[in-house]
mmCIF file of C-alpha atoms and ligand atoms in Angstrom:
data_model
loop_
_atom_site.group_PDB
_atom_site.id
_atom_site.type_symbol
_atom_site.label_atom_id
_atom_site.label_comp_id
_atom_site.label_asym_id
_atom_site.label_seq_id
_atom_site.Cartn_x
_atom_site.Cartn_y
_atom_site.Cartn_z
ATOM 1 C CA UNK A 1 -14.615 23.045 13.162
ATOM 2 C CA UNK A 2 -12.713 19.850 12.308
ATOM 3 C CA UNK A 3 -14.365 17.344 10.507
ATOM 4 C CA UNK A 4 -13.111 13.831 11.393
ATOM 5 C CA UNK A 5 -14.150 10.318 10.473
ATOM 6 C CA UNK A 6 -13.914 8.463 13.894
ATOM 7 C CA UNK A 7 -14.326 4.798 14.698
ATOM 8 C CA UNK A 8 -17.244 4.059 17.369
ATOM 9 C CA UNK A 9 -17.509 0.212 16.949
ATOM 10 C CA UNK A 10 -14.382 -2.739 15.998
ATOM 11 C CA UNK A 11 -15.323 -4.193 12.943
ATOM 12 C CA UNK A 12 -15.767 -7.663 12.229
ATOM 13 C CA UNK A 13 -15.166 -9.026 8.606
ATOM 14 C CA UNK A 14 -15.840 -6.366 5.789
ATOM 15 C CA UNK A 15 -16.269 -2.793 7.982
ATOM 16 C CA UNK A 16 -20.012 -2.163 8.021
ATOM 17 C CA UNK A 17 -20.891 1.727 7.977
ATOM 18 C CA UNK A 18 -22.091 1.991 11.448
ATOM 19 C CA UNK A 19 -18.519 1.228 12.644
ATOM 20 C CA UNK A 20 -17.569 4.963 11.759
ATOM 21 C CA UNK A 21 -19.297 8.304 12.076
ATOM 22 C CA UNK A 22 -18.225 11.506 10.640
ATOM 23 C CA UNK A 23 -17.845 14.263 13.631
ATOM 24 C CA UNK A 24 -17.310 17.753 13.863
ATOM 25 C CA UNK A 25 -14.543 18.318 16.697
ATOM 26 C CA UNK A 26 -12.958 21.371 17.998
ATOM 27 C CA UNK A 27 -9.724 22.636 15.812
ATOM 28 C CA UNK A 28 -6.323 21.376 17.327
ATOM 29 C CA UNK A 29 -4.212 23.892 19.050
ATOM 30 C CA UNK A 30 -0.680 23.596 19.163
ATOM 31 C CA UNK A 31 1.824 23.133 22.072
ATOM 32 C CA UNK A 32 5.520 23.536 22.060
ATOM 33 C CA UNK A 33 6.898 21.288 19.504
ATOM 34 C CA UNK A 34 3.504 20.939 17.901
ATOM 35 C CA UNK A 35 1.748 22.105 14.379
ATOM 36 C CA UNK A 36 -1.248 21.605 12.802
ATOM 37 C CA UNK A 37 -1.943 20.476 9.292
ATOM 38 C CA UNK A 38 -5.079 21.044 7.072
ATOM 39 C CA UNK A 39 -4.851 17.691 5.504
ATOM 40 C CA UNK A 40 -5.336 17.625 1.555
ATOM 41 C CA UNK A 41 -5.136 14.163 0.516
ATOM 42 C CA UNK A 42 -5.374 11.088 1.887
ATOM 43 C CA UNK A 43 -3.754 7.584 1.710
ATOM 44 C CA UNK A 44 -6.262 4.919 1.425
ATOM 45 C CA UNK A 45 -4.505 1.662 2.058
ATOM 46 C CA UNK A 46 -5.515 -2.184 3.007
ATOM 47 C CA UNK A 47 -3.396 -1.914 6.035
ATOM 48 C CA UNK A 48 -5.767 0.673 7.386
ATOM 49 C CA UNK A 49 -8.051 -2.335 8.083
ATOM 50 C CA UNK A 50 -5.440 -4.140 10.425
ATOM 51 C CA UNK A 51 -5.384 -0.637 12.728
ATOM 52 C CA UNK A 52 -8.977 -1.224 13.380
ATOM 53 C CA UNK A 53 -8.769 -4.719 15.180
ATOM 54 C CA UNK A 54 -7.767 -4.714 18.810
ATOM 55 C CA UNK A 55 -4.712 -6.768 17.987
ATOM 56 C CA UNK A 56 -0.843 -6.501 17.993
ATOM 57 C CA UNK A 57 0.458 -5.061 15.337
ATOM 58 C CA UNK A 58 3.721 -2.907 13.995
ATOM 59 C CA UNK A 59 1.516 -0.168 15.181
ATOM 60 C CA UNK A 60 -1.339 0.536 18.123
ATOM 61 C CA UNK A 61 -4.885 -0.048 16.957
ATOM 62 C CA UNK A 62 -6.937 3.275 16.500
ATOM 63 C CA UNK A 63 -8.760 3.794 19.824
ATOM 64 C CA UNK A 64 -12.679 3.640 19.890
ATOM 65 C CA UNK A 65 -13.905 7.787 19.374
ATOM 66 C CA UNK A 66 -10.235 8.303 17.451
ATOM 67 C CA UNK A 67 -10.200 9.629 14.034
ATOM 68 C CA UNK A 68 -9.052 6.700 11.803
ATOM 69 C CA UNK A 69 -5.462 6.970 11.034
ATOM 70 C CA UNK A 70 -4.341 7.433 7.598
ATOM 71 C CA UNK A 71 -1.098 8.832 5.294
ATOM 72 C CA UNK A 72 -1.801 12.571 4.479
ATOM 73 C CA UNK A 73 -0.282 15.060 2.688
ATOM 74 C CA UNK A 74 -1.145 18.782 4.050
ATOM 75 C CA UNK A 75 -0.281 22.078 4.709
ATOM 76 C CA UNK A 76 0.939 23.414 7.922
ATOM 77 C CA UNK A 77 -1.681 26.305 9.220
ATOM 78 C CA UNK A 78 -0.511 26.405 12.708
ATOM 79 C CA UNK A 79 3.107 25.628 14.474
ATOM 80 C CA UNK A 80 4.951 25.844 17.424
ATOM 81 C CA UNK A 81 7.877 24.159 15.809
ATOM 82 C CA UNK A 82 10.630 25.717 14.089
ATOM 83 C CA UNK A 83 11.244 22.638 11.885
ATOM 84 C CA UNK A 84 7.707 22.692 10.587
ATOM 85 C CA UNK A 85 7.159 26.651 10.093
ATOM 86 C CA UNK A 86 3.667 27.562 8.609
ATOM 87 C CA UNK A 87 2.619 27.347 5.015
ATOM 88 C CA UNK A 88 5.122 24.432 4.755
ATOM 89 C CA UNK A 89 4.047 21.116 2.938
ATOM 90 C CA UNK A 90 4.155 18.210 4.690
ATOM 91 C CA UNK A 91 3.566 14.465 4.249
ATOM 92 C CA UNK A 92 2.853 11.939 7.264
ATOM 93 C CA UNK A 93 1.205 9.772 9.213
ATOM 94 C CA UNK A 94 -2.247 11.733 10.140
ATOM 95 C CA UNK A 95 -5.642 11.041 10.276
ATOM 96 C CA UNK A 96 -8.920 11.101 7.958
ATOM 97 C CA UNK A 97 -9.935 14.798 9.377
ATOM 98 C CA UNK A 98 -9.776 17.888 8.110
ATOM 99 C CA UNK A 99 -6.988 18.918 10.459
ATOM 100 C CA UNK A 100 -4.318 16.899 12.400
ATOM 101 C CA UNK A 101 -2.150 17.923 15.377
ATOM 102 C CA UNK A 102 1.378 16.485 14.780
ATOM 103 C CA UNK A 103 4.576 16.610 17.013
ATOM 104 C CA UNK A 104 7.952 17.133 15.216
ATOM 105 C CA UNK A 105 9.306 14.557 17.611
ATOM 106 C CA UNK A 106 7.636 11.894 16.568
ATOM 107 C CA UNK A 107 9.659 11.257 12.938
ATOM 108 C CA UNK A 108 6.625 10.590 10.852
ATOM 109 C CA UNK A 109 6.277 13.841 9.271
ATOM 110 C CA UNK A 110 8.827 15.333 6.771
ATOM 111 C CA UNK A 111 8.503 18.591 4.936
ATOM 112 C CA UNK A 112 7.658 18.146 1.188
ATOM 113 C CA UNK A 113 8.141 20.336 -1.788
ATOM 114 C CA UNK A 114 4.559 21.949 -2.160
ATOM 115 C CA UNK A 115 5.795 24.389 -4.782
ATOM 116 C CA UNK A 116 3.800 22.225 -7.883
ATOM 117 C CA UNK A 117 6.532 20.697 -9.535
ATOM 118 C CA UNK A 118 5.376 17.391 -8.740
ATOM 119 C CA UNK A 119 1.519 16.428 -8.211
ATOM 120 C CA UNK A 120 0.734 16.266 -4.208
ATOM 121 C CA UNK A 121 -0.539 12.916 -4.950
ATOM 122 C CA UNK A 122 2.074 11.785 -6.319
ATOM 123 C CA UNK A 123 3.717 11.987 -2.627
ATOM 124 C CA UNK A 124 1.068 9.137 -1.633
ATOM 125 C CA UNK A 125 1.100 6.915 -4.591
ATOM 126 C CA UNK A 126 4.729 6.335 -7.095
ATOM 127 C CA UNK A 127 6.753 8.671 -4.920
ATOM 128 C CA UNK A 128 5.541 7.773 -1.350
ATOM 129 C CA UNK A 129 5.049 4.393 0.379
ATOM 130 C CA UNK A 130 3.554 3.004 -2.839
ATOM 131 C CA UNK A 131 6.563 3.344 -4.691
ATOM 132 C CA UNK A 132 8.674 2.726 -1.968
ATOM 133 C CA UNK A 133 7.384 -0.269 -0.675
ATOM 134 C CA UNK A 134 7.711 -1.612 -4.482
ATOM 135 C CA UNK A 135 11.162 -0.600 -4.588
ATOM 136 C CA UNK A 136 12.262 -1.937 -1.628
ATOM 137 C CA UNK A 137 10.269 -5.073 -1.003
ATOM 138 C CA UNK A 138 11.695 -6.292 -4.946
ATOM 139 C CA UNK A 139 15.018 -5.263 -4.768
ATOM 140 C CA UNK A 140 15.965 -5.756 -1.273
ATOM 141 C CA UNK A 141 14.191 -8.558 -0.377
ATOM 142 C CA UNK A 142 13.377 -10.201 -3.625
ATOM 143 C CA UNK A 143 17.129 -10.113 -5.294
ATOM 144 C CA UNK A 144 15.714 -10.240 -8.519
ATOM 145 C CA UNK A 145 18.681 -11.351 -10.990
ATOM 146 C CA UNK A 146 18.248 -10.479 -14.784
ATOM 147 C CA UNK A 147 16.603 -13.356 -16.772
ATOM 148 C CA UNK A 148 14.906 -14.674 -13.812
ATOM 149 C CA UNK A 149 10.893 -14.633 -13.529
ATOM 150 C CA UNK A 150 9.096 -12.617 -10.853
ATOM 151 C CA UNK A 151 5.623 -13.564 -10.076
ATOM 152 C CA UNK A 152 3.602 -10.193 -8.869
ATOM 153 C CA UNK A 153 -0.188 -10.866 -7.390
ATOM 154 C CA UNK A 154 -2.318 -8.021 -7.112
ATOM 155 C CA UNK A 155 -0.326 -7.030 -10.245
ATOM 156 C CA UNK A 156 -2.909 -4.416 -11.598
ATOM 157 C CA UNK A 157 -2.956 -2.518 -8.083
ATOM 158 C CA UNK A 158 -0.653 0.415 -6.596
ATOM 159 C CA UNK A 159 2.294 -1.625 -5.204
ATOM 160 C CA UNK A 160 2.021 -4.435 -7.330
ATOM 161 C CA UNK A 161 1.784 -2.508 -10.989
ATOM 162 C CA UNK A 162 4.981 -0.679 -9.777
ATOM 163 C CA UNK A 163 6.607 -3.430 -8.475
ATOM 164 C CA UNK A 164 6.150 -5.542 -11.579
ATOM 165 C CA UNK A 165 7.871 -2.539 -13.786
ATOM 166 C CA UNK A 166 10.359 -2.661 -11.378
ATOM 167 C CA UNK A 167 11.160 -6.139 -12.044
ATOM 168 C CA UNK A 168 10.979 -5.018 -15.779
ATOM 169 C CA UNK A 169 13.645 -2.756 -15.527
ATOM 170 C CA UNK A 170 16.219 -4.787 -13.493
ATOM 171 C CA UNK A 171 15.523 -7.591 -16.879
ATOM 172 C CA UNK A 172 13.470 -9.930 -15.356
ATOM 173 C CA UNK A 173 10.299 -11.416 -17.263
ATOM 174 C CA UNK A 174 7.236 -10.654 -15.171
ATOM 175 C CA UNK A 175 4.198 -12.857 -14.730
ATOM 176 C CA UNK A 176 1.270 -10.588 -13.211
ATOM 177 C CA UNK A 177 -1.820 -12.009 -11.178
ATOM 178 C CA UNK A 178 -5.187 -9.862 -11.511
ATOM 179 C CA UNK A 179 -8.953 -10.175 -11.246
ATOM 180 C CA UNK A 180 -10.576 -9.888 -14.795
ATOM 181 C CA UNK A 181 -9.760 -9.794 -18.330
ATOM 182 C CA UNK A 182 -9.692 -5.772 -18.332
ATOM 183 C CA UNK A 183 -7.157 -5.975 -15.364
ATOM 184 C CA UNK A 184 -4.772 -8.812 -17.376
ATOM 185 C CA UNK A 185 -5.204 -6.838 -20.580
ATOM 186 C CA UNK A 186 -3.796 -3.533 -18.842
ATOM 187 C CA UNK A 187 -0.679 -5.607 -16.896
ATOM 188 C CA UNK A 188 0.467 -6.294 -20.716
ATOM 189 C CA UNK A 189 -0.548 -3.489 -22.626
ATOM 190 C CA UNK A 190 -0.181 -0.522 -20.158
ATOM 191 C CA UNK A 191 2.511 -2.045 -17.898
ATOM 192 C CA UNK A 192 4.252 -3.893 -19.826
ATOM 193 C CA UNK A 193 4.216 -7.397 -18.385
ATOM 194 C CA UNK A 194 5.431 -10.719 -20.097
ATOM 195 C CA UNK A 195 1.769 -12.664 -18.967
ATOM 196 C CA UNK A 196 -0.967 -12.050 -16.883
ATOM 197 C CA UNK A 197 -3.243 -14.527 -15.151
ATOM 198 C CA UNK A 198 -6.560 -13.771 -14.235
ATOM 199 C CA UNK A 199 -7.355 -15.494 -10.754
ATOM 200 C CA UNK A 200 -11.189 -15.428 -10.712
ATOM 201 C CA UNK A 201 -12.837 -18.369 -10.587
ATOM 202 C CA UNK A 202 -9.110 -20.753 -10.029
ATOM 203 C CA UNK A 203 -8.915 -22.746 -7.195
ATOM 204 C CA UNK A 204 -4.808 -22.615 -6.101
ATOM 205 C CA UNK A 205 -3.954 -25.931 -8.066
ATOM 206 C CA UNK A 206 -5.797 -24.282 -11.308
ATOM 207 C CA UNK A 207 -3.580 -21.068 -10.470
ATOM 208 C CA UNK A 208 -0.675 -22.632 -10.235
ATOM 209 C CA UNK A 209 -1.418 -24.415 -13.898
ATOM 210 C CA UNK A 210 -2.069 -21.182 -15.118
ATOM 211 C CA UNK A 211 1.224 -19.762 -13.931
ATOM 212 C CA UNK A 212 3.397 -22.694 -15.044
ATOM 213 C CA UNK A 213 1.440 -22.729 -18.587
ATOM 214 C CA UNK A 214 3.012 -19.042 -18.873
ATOM 215 C CA UNK A 215 6.037 -19.361 -16.889
ATOM 216 C CA UNK A 216 7.460 -23.073 -17.813
ATOM 217 C CA UNK A 217 10.761 -22.205 -16.349
ATOM 218 C CA UNK A 218 9.066 -21.832 -12.740
ATOM 219 C CA UNK A 219 9.330 -18.631 -10.819
ATOM 220 C CA UNK A 220 12.510 -17.450 -9.156
ATOM 221 C CA UNK A 221 10.908 -14.167 -7.093
ATOM 222 C CA UNK A 222 7.098 -13.914 -5.933
ATOM 223 C CA UNK A 223 5.849 -10.489 -4.894
ATOM 224 C CA UNK A 224 3.102 -11.338 -2.815
ATOM 225 C CA UNK A 225 0.326 -8.949 -2.073
ATOM 226 C CA UNK A 226 -2.676 -11.144 -1.737
ATOM 227 C CA UNK A 227 -1.625 -14.545 0.226
ATOM 228 C CA UNK A 228 -4.527 -17.319 0.472
ATOM 229 C CA UNK A 229 -5.073 -19.256 -3.327
ATOM 230 C CA UNK A 230 -2.282 -16.805 -4.823
ATOM 231 C CA UNK A 231 0.346 -17.731 -2.363
ATOM 232 C CA UNK A 232 -0.134 -21.063 -2.409
ATOM 233 C CA UNK A 233 0.069 -21.461 -6.185
ATOM 234 C CA UNK A 234 3.063 -19.701 -6.242
ATOM 235 C CA UNK A 235 4.366 -22.246 -3.219
ATOM 236 C CA UNK A 236 3.657 -24.514 -6.215
ATOM 237 C CA UNK A 237 5.543 -22.903 -9.132
ATOM 238 C CA UNK A 238 8.837 -21.822 -7.345
ATOM 239 C CA UNK A 239 11.869 -22.967 -8.382
ATOM 240 C CA UNK A 240 15.171 -23.804 -5.992
ATOM 241 C CA UNK A 241 16.028 -21.388 -4.190
ATOM 242 C CA UNK A 242 13.069 -19.121 -4.633
ATOM 243 C CA UNK A 243 12.528 -15.763 -2.893
ATOM 244 C CA UNK A 244 8.923 -14.984 -1.734
ATOM 245 C CA UNK A 245 8.246 -11.175 -0.697
ATOM 246 C CA UNK A 246 5.391 -11.006 1.541
ATOM 247 C CA UNK A 247 4.376 -7.500 0.914
ATOM 248 C CA UNK A 248 0.419 -8.132 1.773
ATOM 249 C CA UNK A 249 -2.169 -10.465 2.180
ATOM 250 C CA UNK A 250 -5.111 -8.517 1.255
ATOM 251 C CA UNK A 251 -7.257 -11.635 0.999
ATOM 252 C CA UNK A 252 -7.352 -12.480 4.599
ATOM 253 C CA UNK A 253 -7.517 -8.606 6.022
ATOM 254 C CA UNK A 254 -11.546 -8.903 6.292
ATOM 255 C CA UNK A 255 -11.292 -12.465 7.732
ATOM 256 C CA UNK A 256 -11.605 -12.751 11.452
ATOM 257 C CA UNK A 257 -8.148 -14.308 12.850
ATOM 258 C CA UNK A 258 -9.542 -17.426 13.842
ATOM 259 C CA UNK A 259 -11.350 -18.013 10.724
ATOM 260 C CA UNK A 260 -8.245 -17.911 8.394
ATOM 261 C CA UNK A 261 -7.856 -21.245 6.448
ATOM 262 C CA UNK A 262 -3.815 -20.660 6.865
ATOM 263 C CA UNK A 263 -1.255 -21.534 3.705
ATOM 264 C CA UNK A 264 -0.896 -24.585 2.558
ATOM 265 C CA UNK A 265 2.201 -25.770 0.689
ATOM 266 C CA UNK A 266 4.720 -23.918 3.076
ATOM 267 C CA UNK A 267 6.309 -27.350 3.126
ATOM 268 C CA UNK A 268 7.685 -26.360 -0.602
ATOM 269 C CA UNK A 269 10.064 -23.578 1.044
ATOM 270 C CA UNK A 270 12.172 -26.552 2.414
ATOM 271 C CA UNK A 271 11.641 -29.064 -0.875
ATOM 272 C CA UNK A 272 13.019 -25.676 -2.712
ATOM 273 C CA UNK A 273 15.631 -24.492 -0.431
ATOM 274 C CA UNK A 274 13.365 -21.337 -0.495
ATOM 275 C CA UNK A 275 12.865 -18.200 1.500
ATOM 276 C CA UNK A 276 9.757 -16.139 2.623
ATOM 277 C CA UNK A 277 10.113 -12.624 4.315
ATOM 278 C CA UNK A 278 7.948 -10.008 5.092
ATOM 279 C CA UNK A 279 8.423 -6.404 6.020
ATOM 280 C CA UNK A 280 7.346 -2.965 6.593
ATOM 281 C CA UNK A 281 8.107 -0.601 4.318
ATOM 282 C CA UNK A 282 9.254 1.977 7.472
ATOM 283 C CA UNK A 283 12.153 -0.619 8.060
ATOM 284 C CA UNK A 284 13.786 1.529 5.356
ATOM 285 C CA UNK A 285 13.238 5.044 6.593
ATOM 286 C CA UNK A 286 17.064 5.795 6.214
ATOM 287 C CA UNK A 287 17.316 5.227 2.638
ATOM 288 C CA UNK A 288 14.097 7.142 1.164
ATOM 289 C CA UNK A 289 16.303 9.430 0.064
ATOM 290 C CA UNK A 290 18.428 7.446 -2.138
ATOM 291 C CA UNK A 291 15.607 5.003 -3.269
ATOM 292 C CA UNK A 292 13.286 8.356 -4.673
ATOM 293 C CA UNK A 293 16.682 9.420 -6.401
ATOM 294 C CA UNK A 294 16.748 6.099 -8.649
ATOM 295 C CA UNK A 295 12.656 6.193 -8.828
ATOM 296 C CA UNK A 296 11.933 9.681 -9.776
ATOM 297 C CA UNK A 297 13.925 9.564 -12.813
ATOM 298 C CA UNK A 298 12.269 6.218 -13.715
ATOM 299 C CA UNK A 299 9.121 8.188 -13.521
ATOM 300 C CA UNK A 300 10.200 11.008 -15.504
ATOM 301 C CA UNK A 301 11.512 8.839 -18.089
ATOM 302 C CA UNK A 302 8.262 7.299 -18.310
ATOM 303 C CA UNK A 303 9.773 3.564 -17.433
ATOM 304 C CA UNK A 304 7.464 3.442 -14.745
ATOM 305 C CA UNK A 305 3.764 4.111 -15.126
ATOM 306 C CA UNK A 306 1.224 4.915 -12.595
ATOM 307 C CA UNK A 307 -2.701 5.680 -11.787
ATOM 308 C CA UNK A 308 -3.994 7.451 -8.976
ATOM 309 C CA UNK A 309 -8.164 6.668 -8.297
ATOM 310 C CA UNK A 310 -9.252 10.163 -6.621
ATOM 311 C CA UNK A 311 -12.550 9.977 -4.722
ATOM 312 C CA UNK A 312 -13.663 13.341 -3.311
ATOM 313 C CA UNK A 313 -14.674 14.055 0.207
ATOM 314 C CA UNK A 314 -14.157 12.455 3.804
ATOM 315 C CA UNK A 315 -18.076 11.379 3.350
ATOM 316 C CA UNK A 316 -16.489 9.152 0.303
ATOM 317 C CA UNK A 317 -13.769 7.473 2.496
ATOM 318 C CA UNK A 318 -15.429 4.591 3.399
ATOM 319 C CA UNK A 319 -16.645 3.470 -0.172
ATOM 320 C CA UNK A 320 -12.707 4.477 -1.287
ATOM 321 C CA UNK A 321 -11.857 2.003 1.389
ATOM 322 C CA UNK A 322 -14.061 -0.717 0.078
ATOM 323 C CA UNK A 323 -13.009 -0.471 -3.584
ATOM 324 C CA UNK A 324 -9.673 -1.910 -2.386
ATOM 325 C CA UNK A 325 -11.233 -4.931 -1.327
ATOM 326 C CA UNK A 326 -14.024 -5.333 -4.269
ATOM 327 C CA UNK A 327 -10.923 -4.457 -6.415
ATOM 328 C CA UNK A 328 -12.589 -1.437 -8.338
ATOM 329 C CA UNK A 329 -10.106 0.837 -7.785
ATOM 330 C CA UNK A 330 -8.024 1.609 -10.551
ATOM 331 C CA UNK A 331 -4.550 2.992 -9.159
ATOM 332 C CA UNK A 332 -3.568 4.363 -5.979
ATOM 333 C CA UNK A 333 -6.722 4.781 -3.814
ATOM 334 C CA UNK A 334 -6.207 8.306 -2.768
ATOM 335 C CA UNK A 335 -9.166 10.753 -1.004
ATOM 336 C CA UNK A 336 -9.494 14.432 -1.582
ATOM 337 C CA UNK A 337 -9.932 15.856 2.020
ATOM 338 C CA UNK A 338 -10.036 19.347 1.190
HETATM 339 N N1 LIG B 1 4.716 -4.247 3.383
HETATM 340 C C1 LIG B 1 4.396 -2.981 3.336
HETATM 341 O O1 LIG B 1 4.937 -1.896 4.282
HETATM 342 C C2 LIG B 1 3.030 -2.323 2.322
HETATM 343 C C3 LIG B 1 2.686 -1.145 2.254
HETATM 344 C C4 LIG B 1 1.795 -0.998 1.327
HETATM 345 C C5 LIG B 1 1.136 -1.754 0.584
HETATM 346 N N2 LIG B 1 1.270 -3.124 1.019
HETATM 347 C C6 LIG B 1 0.228 -4.264 0.817
HETATM 348 O O2 LIG B 1 0.459 -4.104 -0.708
HETATM 349 C C7 LIG B 1 -0.858 -4.876 -1.206
HETATM 350 C C8 LIG B 1 -1.349 -3.842 -1.993
HETATM 351 O O3 LIG B 1 -1.832 -2.753 -1.686
HETATM 352 P P1 LIG B 1 -2.446 -1.074 -2.518
HETATM 353 O O4 LIG B 1 -2.168 -0.379 -1.766
HETATM 354 O O5 LIG B 1 -1.176 -1.127 -3.929
HETATM 355 O O6 LIG B 1 -3.734 -2.067 -3.128
HETATM 356 P P2 LIG B 1 -3.733 -2.151 -4.667
HETATM 357 O O7 LIG B 1 -3.666 -3.159 -5.030
HETATM 358 O O8 LIG B 1 -4.010 -0.972 -5.406
HETATM 359 O O9 LIG B 1 -5.571 -2.574 -4.380
HETATM 360 C C9 LIG B 1 -5.834 -3.825 -3.773
HETATM 361 C C10 LIG B 1 -6.101 -4.574 -4.915
HETATM 362 O O10 LIG B 1 -6.085 -6.080 -4.174
HETATM 363 C C11 LIG B 1 -6.747 -6.943 -5.066
HETATM 364 N N3 LIG B 1 -7.638 -7.648 -3.929
HETATM 365 C C12 LIG B 1 -8.285 -7.390 -3.081
HETATM 366 N N4 LIG B 1 -9.141 -8.467 -2.297
HETATM 367 C C13 LIG B 1 -8.554 -9.477 -3.322
HETATM 368 C C14 LIG B 1 -8.861 -10.824 -2.944
HETATM 369 N N5 LIG B 1 -9.643 -11.477 -1.844
HETATM 370 N N6 LIG B 1 -8.000 -11.881 -3.631
HETATM 371 C C15 LIG B 1 -7.336 -11.363 -4.609
HETATM 372 N N7 LIG B 1 -6.769 -9.723 -4.921
HETATM 373 C C16 LIG B 1 -7.423 -9.314 -4.035
HETATM 374 C C17 LIG B 1 -7.697 -6.070 -5.938
HETATM 375 O O11 LIG B 1 -7.265 -6.241 -7.120
HETATM 376 P P3 LIG B 1 -8.014 -7.554 -8.236
HETATM 377 O O12 LIG B 1 -8.777 -6.597 -8.753
HETATM 378 O O13 LIG B 1 -6.804 -8.053 -9.222
HETATM 379 O O14 LIG B 1 -8.647 -8.256 -7.468
HETATM 380 C C18 LIG B 1 -7.522 -4.514 -5.686
HETATM 381 O O15 LIG B 1 -7.750 -3.718 -6.474
HETATM 382 C C19 LIG B 1 -1.936 -4.933 0.190
HETATM 383 O O16 LIG B 1 -1.835 -6.248 0.373
HETATM 384 C C20 LIG B 1 -1.220 -4.148 1.109
HETATM 385 O O17 LIG B 1 -1.279 -4.374 2.375
HETATM 386 C C21 LIG B 1 1.981 -3.313 2.017
#
């Protein structure tokens, strides 16, 4: 059988348990060009929330009755594709299920080294989407120069902690925003940030004052993961010709579109001759190899520290997902499926 977590009802706000069901379906059988993956680990991503809405996005919505989409690493167990032979390990966009059916032509799946040189989970964290998002967003869009000040929100999280450490490697002064004294201490002690600000209990203007207090010369690059008050505060602290990398806006993902308040202070982009640009990591697919050639040695040399938070079992998928929104994940949120 194939146990899978399916969407039975579209959520409004924070996804409730009754929007999902664990069901046992038949094992998929591969047709020509297809292969079956036994999923070992799944990446739990904030973006999964958007895929549950029936709204236009960079990927189609998950259909009702369909398994929840997720990036996984797994082993090919049946194959009708010479490119993905049985016993090869693969990384790809699959689903929260024990087995996934994939086609060689979609371009989403790549073969990885399952030989144990690198822990499999690293392909979902520092050597996967997480590390690549931090790398491309910061360097390609943020264009940080040595000596500049970089502000990272969601800084103690998976993408944010890596973005901040890459900014340090590139010779920048780095300020992080995170929730609570435990996380702000980690930013400085474990991830080498120069300063940290706790956003909890602060309005946007209080947050801007707190940022300016630790970055008196202002902010040149913002790596934005949160949106809302964090983005408004960053806009206020931005220097002339500043760059805002719009990576994520997690504070808004559970708010229905018509209830979102929007971002005040966008006028600052004009006043500061500044730029704000969003991106999704997959636009950089052709450059992944080169990026990993730079990231992997940083990791091996201990210049990038990263954490993985692993929750065990498909029945733990929802609690694991909620951690991303209540801040109780410590590092890249990963689900052990098998
Ligand atoms: N553009 C892309 O291609 C791409 C790819 C991957 C991820 N992302 C984005 O990157 C961001 C981080 O993702 P991740 O996977 O690395 O997750 P993560 O940062 O490891 O976990 C999410 C963190 O966000 C913080 N958070 C949640 N709700 C918040 C709120 N209302 N206000 C302030 N902070 C809040 C929490 O930390 P605190 O305890 O500090 O609140 C939580 O730990 C997300 O916005 C995600 O959508 C974008």
